[in-house]
mmCIF file with all atom_site columns, C-alpha atoms in Angstrom:
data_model
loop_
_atom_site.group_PDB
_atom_site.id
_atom_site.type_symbol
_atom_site.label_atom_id
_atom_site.label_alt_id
_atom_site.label_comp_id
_atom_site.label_asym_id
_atom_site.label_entity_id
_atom_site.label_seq_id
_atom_site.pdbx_PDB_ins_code
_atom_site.Cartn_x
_atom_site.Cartn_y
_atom_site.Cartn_z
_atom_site.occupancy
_atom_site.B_iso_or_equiv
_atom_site.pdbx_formal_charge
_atom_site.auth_seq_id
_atom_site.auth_comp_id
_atom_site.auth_asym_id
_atom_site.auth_atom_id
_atom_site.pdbx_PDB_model_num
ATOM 1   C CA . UNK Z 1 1   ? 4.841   2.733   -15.078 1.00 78.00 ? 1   UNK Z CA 1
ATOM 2   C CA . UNK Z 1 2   ? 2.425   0.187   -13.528 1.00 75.00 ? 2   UNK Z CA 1
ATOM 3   C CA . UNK Z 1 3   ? 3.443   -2.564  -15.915 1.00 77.00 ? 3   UNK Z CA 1
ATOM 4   C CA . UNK Z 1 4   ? 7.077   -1.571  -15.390 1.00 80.00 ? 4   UNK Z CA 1
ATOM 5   C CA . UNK Z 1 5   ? 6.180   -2.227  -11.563 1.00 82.00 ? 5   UNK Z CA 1
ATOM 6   C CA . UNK Z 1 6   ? 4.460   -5.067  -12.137 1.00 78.00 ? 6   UNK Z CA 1
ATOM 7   C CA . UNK Z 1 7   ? 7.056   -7.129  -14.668 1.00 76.00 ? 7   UNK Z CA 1
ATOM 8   C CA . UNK Z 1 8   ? 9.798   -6.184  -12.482 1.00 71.00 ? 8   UNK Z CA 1
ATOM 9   C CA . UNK Z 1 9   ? 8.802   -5.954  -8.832  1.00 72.00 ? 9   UNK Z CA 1
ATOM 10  C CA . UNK Z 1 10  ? 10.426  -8.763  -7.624  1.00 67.00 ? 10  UNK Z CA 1
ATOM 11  C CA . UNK Z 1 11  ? 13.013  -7.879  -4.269  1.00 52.00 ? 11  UNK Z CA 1
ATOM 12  C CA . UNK Z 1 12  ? 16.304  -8.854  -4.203  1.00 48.00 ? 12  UNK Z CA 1
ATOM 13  C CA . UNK Z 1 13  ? 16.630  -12.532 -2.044  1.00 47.00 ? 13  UNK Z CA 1
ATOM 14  C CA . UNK Z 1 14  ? 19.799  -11.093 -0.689  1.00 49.00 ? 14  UNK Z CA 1
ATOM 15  C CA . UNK Z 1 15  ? 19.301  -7.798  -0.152  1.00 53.00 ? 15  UNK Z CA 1
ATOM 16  C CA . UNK Z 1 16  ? 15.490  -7.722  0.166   1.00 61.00 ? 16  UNK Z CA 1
ATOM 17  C CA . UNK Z 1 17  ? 15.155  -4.615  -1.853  1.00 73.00 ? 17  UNK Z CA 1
ATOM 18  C CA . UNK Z 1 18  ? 12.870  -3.818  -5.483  1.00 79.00 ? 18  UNK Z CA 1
ATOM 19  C CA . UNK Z 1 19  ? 15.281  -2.952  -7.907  1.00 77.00 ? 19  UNK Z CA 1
ATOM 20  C CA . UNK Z 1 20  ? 16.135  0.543   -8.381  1.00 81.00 ? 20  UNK Z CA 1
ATOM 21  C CA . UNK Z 1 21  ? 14.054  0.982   -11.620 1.00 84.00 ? 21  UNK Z CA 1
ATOM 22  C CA . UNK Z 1 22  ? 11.044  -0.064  -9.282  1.00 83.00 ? 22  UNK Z CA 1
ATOM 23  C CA . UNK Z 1 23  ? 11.858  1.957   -6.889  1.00 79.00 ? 23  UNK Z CA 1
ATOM 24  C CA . UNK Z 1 24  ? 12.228  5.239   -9.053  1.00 82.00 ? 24  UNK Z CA 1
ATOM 25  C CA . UNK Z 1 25  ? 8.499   4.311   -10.675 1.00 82.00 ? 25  UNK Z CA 1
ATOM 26  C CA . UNK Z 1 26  ? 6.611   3.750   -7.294  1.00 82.00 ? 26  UNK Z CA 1
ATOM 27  C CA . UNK Z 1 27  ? 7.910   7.089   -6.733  1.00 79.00 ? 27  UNK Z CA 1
ATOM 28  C CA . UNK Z 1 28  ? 6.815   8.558   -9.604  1.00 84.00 ? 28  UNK Z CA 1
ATOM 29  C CA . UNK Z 1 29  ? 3.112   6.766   -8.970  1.00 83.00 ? 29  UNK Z CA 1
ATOM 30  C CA . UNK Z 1 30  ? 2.981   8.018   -5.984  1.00 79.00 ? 30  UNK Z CA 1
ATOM 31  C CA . UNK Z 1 31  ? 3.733   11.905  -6.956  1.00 83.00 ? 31  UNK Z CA 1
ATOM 32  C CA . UNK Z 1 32  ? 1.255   11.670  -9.662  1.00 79.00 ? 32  UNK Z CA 1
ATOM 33  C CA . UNK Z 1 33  ? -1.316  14.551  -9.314  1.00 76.00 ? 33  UNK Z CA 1
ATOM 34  C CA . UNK Z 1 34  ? -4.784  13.180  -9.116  1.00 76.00 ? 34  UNK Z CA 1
ATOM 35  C CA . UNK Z 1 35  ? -7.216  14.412  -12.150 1.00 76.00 ? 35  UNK Z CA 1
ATOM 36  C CA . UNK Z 1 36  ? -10.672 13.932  -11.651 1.00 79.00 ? 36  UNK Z CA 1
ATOM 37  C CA . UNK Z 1 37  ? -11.931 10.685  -13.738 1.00 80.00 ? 37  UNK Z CA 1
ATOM 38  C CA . UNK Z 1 38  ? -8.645  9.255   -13.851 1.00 80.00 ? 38  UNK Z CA 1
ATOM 39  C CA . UNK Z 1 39  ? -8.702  5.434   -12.825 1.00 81.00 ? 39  UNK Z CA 1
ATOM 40  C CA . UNK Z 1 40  ? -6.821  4.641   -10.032 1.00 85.00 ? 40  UNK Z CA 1
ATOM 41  C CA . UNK Z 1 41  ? -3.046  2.737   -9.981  1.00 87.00 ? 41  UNK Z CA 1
ATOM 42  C CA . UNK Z 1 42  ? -3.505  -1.108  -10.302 1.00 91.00 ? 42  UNK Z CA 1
ATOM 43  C CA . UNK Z 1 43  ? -0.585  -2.515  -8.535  1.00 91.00 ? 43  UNK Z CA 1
ATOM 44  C CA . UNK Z 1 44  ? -2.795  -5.985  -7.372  1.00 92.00 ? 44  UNK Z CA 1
ATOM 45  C CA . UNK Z 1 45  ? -0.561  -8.877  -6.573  1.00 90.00 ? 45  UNK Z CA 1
ATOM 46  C CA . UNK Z 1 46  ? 2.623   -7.065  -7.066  1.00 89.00 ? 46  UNK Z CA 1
ATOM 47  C CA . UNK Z 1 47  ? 5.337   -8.020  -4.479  1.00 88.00 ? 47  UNK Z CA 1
ATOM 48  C CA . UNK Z 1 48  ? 6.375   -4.247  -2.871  1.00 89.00 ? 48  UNK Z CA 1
ATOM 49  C CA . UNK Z 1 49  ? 7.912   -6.276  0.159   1.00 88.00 ? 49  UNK Z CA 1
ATOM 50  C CA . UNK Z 1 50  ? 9.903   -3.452  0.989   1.00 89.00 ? 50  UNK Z CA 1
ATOM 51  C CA . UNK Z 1 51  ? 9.078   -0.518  -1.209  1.00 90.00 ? 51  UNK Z CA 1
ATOM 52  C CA . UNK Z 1 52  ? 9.355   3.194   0.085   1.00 90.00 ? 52  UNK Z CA 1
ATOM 53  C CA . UNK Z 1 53  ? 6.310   5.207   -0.493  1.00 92.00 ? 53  UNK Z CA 1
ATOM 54  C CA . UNK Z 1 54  ? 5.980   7.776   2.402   1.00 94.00 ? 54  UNK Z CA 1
ATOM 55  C CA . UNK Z 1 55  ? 3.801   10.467  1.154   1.00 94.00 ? 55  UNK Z CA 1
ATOM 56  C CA . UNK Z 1 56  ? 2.789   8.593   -1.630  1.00 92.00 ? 56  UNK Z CA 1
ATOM 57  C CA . UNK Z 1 57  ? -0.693  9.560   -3.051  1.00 92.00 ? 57  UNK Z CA 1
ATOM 58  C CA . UNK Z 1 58  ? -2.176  6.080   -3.544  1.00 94.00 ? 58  UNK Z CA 1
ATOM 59  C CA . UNK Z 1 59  ? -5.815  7.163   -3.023  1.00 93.00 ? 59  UNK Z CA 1
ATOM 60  C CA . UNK Z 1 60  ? -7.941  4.687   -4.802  1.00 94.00 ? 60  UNK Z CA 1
ATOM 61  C CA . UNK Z 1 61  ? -5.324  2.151   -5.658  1.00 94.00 ? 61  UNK Z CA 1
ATOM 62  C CA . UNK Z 1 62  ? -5.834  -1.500  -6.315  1.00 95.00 ? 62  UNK Z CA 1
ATOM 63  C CA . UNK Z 1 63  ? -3.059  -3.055  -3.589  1.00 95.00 ? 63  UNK Z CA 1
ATOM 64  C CA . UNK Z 1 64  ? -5.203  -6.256  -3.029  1.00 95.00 ? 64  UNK Z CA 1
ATOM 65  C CA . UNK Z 1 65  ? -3.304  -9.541  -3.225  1.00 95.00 ? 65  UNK Z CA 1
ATOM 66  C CA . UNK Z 1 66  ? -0.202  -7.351  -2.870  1.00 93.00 ? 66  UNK Z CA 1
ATOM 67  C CA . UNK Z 1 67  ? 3.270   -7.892  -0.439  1.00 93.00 ? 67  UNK Z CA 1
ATOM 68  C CA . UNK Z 1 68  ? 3.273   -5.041  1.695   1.00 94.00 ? 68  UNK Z CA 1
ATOM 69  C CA . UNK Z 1 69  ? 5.541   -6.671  4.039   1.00 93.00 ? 69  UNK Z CA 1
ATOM 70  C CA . UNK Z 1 70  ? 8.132   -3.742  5.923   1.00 93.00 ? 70  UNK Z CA 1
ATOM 71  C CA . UNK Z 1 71  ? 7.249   -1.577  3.343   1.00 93.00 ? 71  UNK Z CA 1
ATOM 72  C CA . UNK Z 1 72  ? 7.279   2.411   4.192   1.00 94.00 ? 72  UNK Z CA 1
ATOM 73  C CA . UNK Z 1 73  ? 3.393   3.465   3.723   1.00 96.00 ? 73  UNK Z CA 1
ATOM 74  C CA . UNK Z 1 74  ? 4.123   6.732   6.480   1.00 96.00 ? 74  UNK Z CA 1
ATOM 75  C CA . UNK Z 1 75  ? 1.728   9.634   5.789   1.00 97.00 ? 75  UNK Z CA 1
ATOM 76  C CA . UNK Z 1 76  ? 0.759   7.895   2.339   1.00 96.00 ? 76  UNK Z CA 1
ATOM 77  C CA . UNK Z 1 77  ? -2.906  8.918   1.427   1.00 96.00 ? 77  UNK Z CA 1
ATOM 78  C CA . UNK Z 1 78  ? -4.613  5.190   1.090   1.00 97.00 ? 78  UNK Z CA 1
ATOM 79  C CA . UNK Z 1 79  ? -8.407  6.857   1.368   1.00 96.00 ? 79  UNK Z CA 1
ATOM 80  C CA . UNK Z 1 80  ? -10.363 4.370   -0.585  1.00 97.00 ? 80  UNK Z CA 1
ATOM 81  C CA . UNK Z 1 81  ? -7.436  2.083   -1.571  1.00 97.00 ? 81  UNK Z CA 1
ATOM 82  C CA . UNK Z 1 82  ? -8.292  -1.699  -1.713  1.00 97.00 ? 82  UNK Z CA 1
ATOM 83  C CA . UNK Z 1 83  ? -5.569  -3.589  0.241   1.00 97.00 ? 83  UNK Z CA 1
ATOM 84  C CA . UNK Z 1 84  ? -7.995  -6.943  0.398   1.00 96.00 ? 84  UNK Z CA 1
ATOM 85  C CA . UNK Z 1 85  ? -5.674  -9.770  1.157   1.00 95.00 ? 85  UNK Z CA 1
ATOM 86  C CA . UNK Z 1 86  ? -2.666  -8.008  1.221   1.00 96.00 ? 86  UNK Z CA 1
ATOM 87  C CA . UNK Z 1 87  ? 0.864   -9.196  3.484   1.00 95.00 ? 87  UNK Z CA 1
ATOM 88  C CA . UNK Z 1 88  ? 1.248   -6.607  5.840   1.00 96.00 ? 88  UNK Z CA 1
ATOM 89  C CA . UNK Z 1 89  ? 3.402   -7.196  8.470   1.00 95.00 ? 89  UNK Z CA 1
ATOM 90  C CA . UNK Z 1 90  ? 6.254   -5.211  9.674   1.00 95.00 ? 90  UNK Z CA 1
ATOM 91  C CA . UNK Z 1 91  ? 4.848   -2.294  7.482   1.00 96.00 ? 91  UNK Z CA 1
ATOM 92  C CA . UNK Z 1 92  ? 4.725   1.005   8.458   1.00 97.00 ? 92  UNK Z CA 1
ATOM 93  C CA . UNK Z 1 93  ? 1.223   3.062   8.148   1.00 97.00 ? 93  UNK Z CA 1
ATOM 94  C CA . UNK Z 1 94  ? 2.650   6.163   10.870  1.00 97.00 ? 94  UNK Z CA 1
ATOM 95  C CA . UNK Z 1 95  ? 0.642   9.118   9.477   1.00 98.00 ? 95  UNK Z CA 1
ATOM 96  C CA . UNK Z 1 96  ? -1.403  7.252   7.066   1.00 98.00 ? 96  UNK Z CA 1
ATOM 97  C CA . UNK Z 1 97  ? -4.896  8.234   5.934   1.00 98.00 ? 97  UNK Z CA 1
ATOM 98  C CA . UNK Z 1 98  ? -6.784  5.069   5.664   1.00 98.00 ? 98  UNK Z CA 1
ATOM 99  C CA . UNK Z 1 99  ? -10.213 6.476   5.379   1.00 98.00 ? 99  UNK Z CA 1
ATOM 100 C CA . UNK Z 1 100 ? -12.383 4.111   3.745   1.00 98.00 ? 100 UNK Z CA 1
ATOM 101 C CA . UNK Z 1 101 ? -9.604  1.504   2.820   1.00 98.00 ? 101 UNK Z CA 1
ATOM 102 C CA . UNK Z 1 102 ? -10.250 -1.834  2.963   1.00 98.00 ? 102 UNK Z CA 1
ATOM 103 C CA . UNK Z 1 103 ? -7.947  -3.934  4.759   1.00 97.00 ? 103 UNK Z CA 1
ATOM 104 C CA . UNK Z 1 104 ? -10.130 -6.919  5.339   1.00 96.00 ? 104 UNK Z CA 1
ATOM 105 C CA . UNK Z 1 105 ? -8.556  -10.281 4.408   1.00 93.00 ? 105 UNK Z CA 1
ATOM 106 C CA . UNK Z 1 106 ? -5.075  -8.509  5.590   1.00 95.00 ? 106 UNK Z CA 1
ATOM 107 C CA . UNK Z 1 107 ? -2.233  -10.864 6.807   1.00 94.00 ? 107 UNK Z CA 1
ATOM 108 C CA . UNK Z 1 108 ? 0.480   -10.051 9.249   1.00 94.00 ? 108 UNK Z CA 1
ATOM 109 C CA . UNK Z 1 109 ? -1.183  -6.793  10.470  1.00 91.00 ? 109 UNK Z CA 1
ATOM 110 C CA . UNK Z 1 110 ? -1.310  -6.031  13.821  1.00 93.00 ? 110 UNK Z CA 1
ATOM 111 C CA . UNK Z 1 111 ? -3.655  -2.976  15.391  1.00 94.00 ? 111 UNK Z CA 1
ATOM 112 C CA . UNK Z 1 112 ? -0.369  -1.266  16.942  1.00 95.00 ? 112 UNK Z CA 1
ATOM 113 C CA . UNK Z 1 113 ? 0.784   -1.167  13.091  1.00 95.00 ? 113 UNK Z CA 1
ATOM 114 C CA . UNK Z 1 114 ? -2.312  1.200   12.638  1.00 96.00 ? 114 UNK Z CA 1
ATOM 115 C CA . UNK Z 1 115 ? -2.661  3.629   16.197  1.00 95.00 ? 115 UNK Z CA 1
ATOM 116 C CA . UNK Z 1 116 ? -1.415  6.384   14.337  1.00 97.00 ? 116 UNK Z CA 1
ATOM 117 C CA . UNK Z 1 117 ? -3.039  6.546   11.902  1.00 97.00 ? 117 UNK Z CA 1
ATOM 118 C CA . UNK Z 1 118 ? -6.415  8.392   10.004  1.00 97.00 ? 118 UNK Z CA 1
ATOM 119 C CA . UNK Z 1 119 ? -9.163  6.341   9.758   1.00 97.00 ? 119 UNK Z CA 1
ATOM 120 C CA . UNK Z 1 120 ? -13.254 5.916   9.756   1.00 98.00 ? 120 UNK Z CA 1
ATOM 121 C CA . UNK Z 1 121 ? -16.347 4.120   10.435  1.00 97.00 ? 121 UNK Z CA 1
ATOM 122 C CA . UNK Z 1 122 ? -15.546 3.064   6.650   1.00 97.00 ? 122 UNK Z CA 1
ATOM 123 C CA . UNK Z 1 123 ? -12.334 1.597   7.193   1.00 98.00 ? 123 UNK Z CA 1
ATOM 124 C CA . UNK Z 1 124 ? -12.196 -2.080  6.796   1.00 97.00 ? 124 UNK Z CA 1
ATOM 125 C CA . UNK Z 1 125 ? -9.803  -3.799  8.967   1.00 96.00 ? 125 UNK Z CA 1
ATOM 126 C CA . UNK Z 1 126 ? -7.970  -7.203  9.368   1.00 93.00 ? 126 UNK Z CA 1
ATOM 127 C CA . UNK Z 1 127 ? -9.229  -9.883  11.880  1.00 85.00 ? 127 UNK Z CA 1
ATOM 128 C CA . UNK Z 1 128 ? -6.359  -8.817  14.215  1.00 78.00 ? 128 UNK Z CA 1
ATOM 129 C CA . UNK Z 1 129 ? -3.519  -11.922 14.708  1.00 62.00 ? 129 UNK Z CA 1
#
Protein backbone atom coordinates (compact mmCIF):
# COMPACT_ATOMS: atom_id res chain seq x y z
CA UNK A 1 0.00 0.00 0.00
CA UNK A 2 2.93 2.40 0.62
CA UNK A 3 4.25 2.05 -2.91
CA UNK A 4 0.68 2.36 -4.19
CA UNK A 5 0.79 5.79 -2.16
CA UNK A 6 3.87 6.67 -3.20
CA UNK A 7 3.58 6.00 -7.31
CA UNK A 8 0.33 7.62 -7.26
CA UNK A 9 0.07 10.40 -4.69
CA UNK A 10 0.03 13.13 -6.82
CA UNK A 11 -3.36 15.73 -6.13
CA UNK A 12 -5.46 16.70 -8.67
CA UNK A 13 -4.23 20.54 -10.10
CA UNK A 14 -7.89 21.25 -10.41
CA UNK A 15 -9.45 19.83 -7.77
CA UNK A 16 -6.54 19.60 -5.29
CA UNK A 17 -7.48 16.19 -4.15
CA UNK A 18 -5.19 12.48 -4.10
CA UNK A 19 -6.97 10.28 -6.21
CA UNK A 20 -9.46 8.07 -4.76
CA UNK A 21 -7.23 4.90 -4.86
CA UNK A 22 -4.85 7.06 -2.56
CA UNK A 23 -7.22 8.03 -0.58
CA UNK A 24 -8.78 4.48 0.18
CA UNK A 25 -4.89 3.21 1.01
CA UNK A 26 -3.94 6.10 3.47
CA UNK A 27 -6.96 4.88 5.08
CA UNK A 28 -6.17 1.57 5.22
CA UNK A 29 -2.40 2.65 6.62
CA UNK A 30 -3.74 4.42 8.98
CA UNK A 31 -6.24 1.57 10.48
CA UNK A 32 -3.46 -0.83 10.46
CA UNK A 33 -3.10 -2.42 13.98
CA UNK A 34 0.37 -1.92 15.28
CA UNK A 35 2.38 -5.39 15.99
CA UNK A 36 5.27 -5.12 18.00
CA UNK A 37 8.59 -5.21 15.66
CA UNK A 38 6.80 -4.14 12.75
CA UNK A 39 8.69 -1.20 10.90
CA UNK A 40 6.93 1.77 10.67
CA UNK A 41 4.97 3.29 7.25
CA UNK A 42 7.54 5.08 4.95
CA UNK A 43 5.55 7.66 3.21
CA UNK A 44 8.93 10.27 2.93
CA UNK A 45 8.55 12.77 0.18
CA UNK A 46 5.15 11.74 -0.83
CA UNK A 47 2.86 14.73 -1.75
CA UNK A 48 -0.45 14.12 0.80
CA UNK A 49 -1.32 17.92 0.13
CA UNK A 50 -4.67 17.29 1.13
CA UNK A 51 -5.08 13.76 2.37
CA UNK A 52 -7.68 12.83 5.18
CA UNK A 53 -6.23 10.89 7.97
CA UNK A 54 -8.12 11.85 11.23
CA UNK A 55 -7.55 9.08 13.59
CA UNK A 56 -5.01 7.68 11.63
CA UNK A 57 -2.42 5.57 13.60
CA UNK A 58 0.80 6.90 12.05
CA UNK A 59 2.96 6.31 15.16
CA UNK A 60 6.47 5.94 13.99
CA UNK A 61 6.01 6.93 10.40
CA UNK A 62 8.60 8.33 8.09
CA UNK A 63 6.56 11.76 6.82
CA UNK A 64 9.89 13.73 6.37
CA UNK A 65 10.25 15.59 3.07
CA UNK A 66 6.49 15.05 2.78
CA UNK A 67 3.41 17.76 1.58
CA UNK A 68 1.29 17.97 4.44
CA UNK A 69 -0.20 21.07 3.23
CA UNK A 70 -4.35 21.33 4.47
CA UNK A 71 -4.20 17.90 5.07
CA UNK A 72 -6.64 16.42 7.98
CA UNK A 73 -4.01 15.00 10.72
CA UNK A 74 -7.10 15.58 13.72
CA UNK A 75 -6.62 13.13 16.62
CA UNK A 76 -4.02 11.12 14.38
CA UNK A 77 -1.44 9.37 16.76
CA UNK A 78 2.06 10.94 15.26
CA UNK A 79 4.08 9.81 18.71
CA UNK A 80 7.50 9.32 17.34
CA UNK A 81 6.69 10.10 13.66
CA UNK A 82 9.50 11.96 11.73
CA UNK A 83 7.88 14.93 9.89
CA UNK A 84 11.62 16.62 9.31
CA UNK A 85 11.15 19.07 6.53
CA UNK A 86 7.77 18.51 5.88
CA UNK A 87 5.05 21.44 4.16
CA UNK A 88 2.72 22.02 6.74
CA UNK A 89 0.67 24.77 6.40
CA UNK A 90 -3.00 25.02 6.54
CA UNK A 91 -2.94 21.44 8.12
CA UNK A 92 -4.91 20.43 10.75
CA UNK A 93 -3.19 18.63 13.98
CA UNK A 94 -6.72 19.35 16.43
CA UNK A 95 -6.41 16.34 18.79
CA UNK A 96 -3.14 15.13 17.63
CA UNK A 97 -0.62 13.25 19.77
CA UNK A 98 2.69 14.54 18.77
CA UNK A 99 4.71 13.13 21.55
CA UNK A 100 8.15 12.82 20.55
CA UNK A 101 7.62 13.80 16.79
CA UNK A 102 9.94 15.68 15.15
CA UNK A 103 8.82 18.58 13.36
CA UNK A 104 12.05 20.44 13.07
CA UNK A 105 12.90 21.70 9.56
CA UNK A 106 8.85 22.12 9.18
CA UNK A 107 7.59 24.75 6.62
CA UNK A 108 4.37 26.64 6.73
CA UNK A 109 3.58 25.67 10.38
CA UNK A 110 2.41 28.02 12.61
CA UNK A 111 2.19 27.37 16.71
CA UNK A 112 -1.76 28.10 16.60
CA UNK A 113 -1.75 24.99 14.05
CA UNK A 114 -0.49 22.96 17.16
CA UNK A 115 -2.45 24.53 20.67
CA UNK A 116 -4.49 21.63 20.73
CA UNK A 117 -2.68 19.33 20.58
CA UNK A 118 -0.54 16.35 22.81
CA UNK A 119 2.84 16.95 23.03
CA UNK A 120 6.33 16.70 25.20
CA UNK A 121 9.60 17.89 26.26
CA UNK A 122 10.51 15.42 23.23
CA UNK A 123 8.63 17.05 20.66
CA UNK A 124 10.65 18.76 18.07
CA UNK A 125 9.15 21.78 16.65
CA UNK A 126 9.48 24.19 13.62
CA UNK A 127 11.32 27.59 13.94
CA UNK A 128 7.86 29.28 14.07
CA UNK A 129 7.19 31.72 10.67
Amino acid sequence: LCALVRGRAISDSQTGKLPPEVGAALTVLGRLPKIPGMAPLDLHGVHLGGASLPFADLRGAFLYDCNLESALLCHADLRGAWLYRTRLSLANFDGADLRGADLSGAHGASKSQFARTNWDEKTLWPVWE
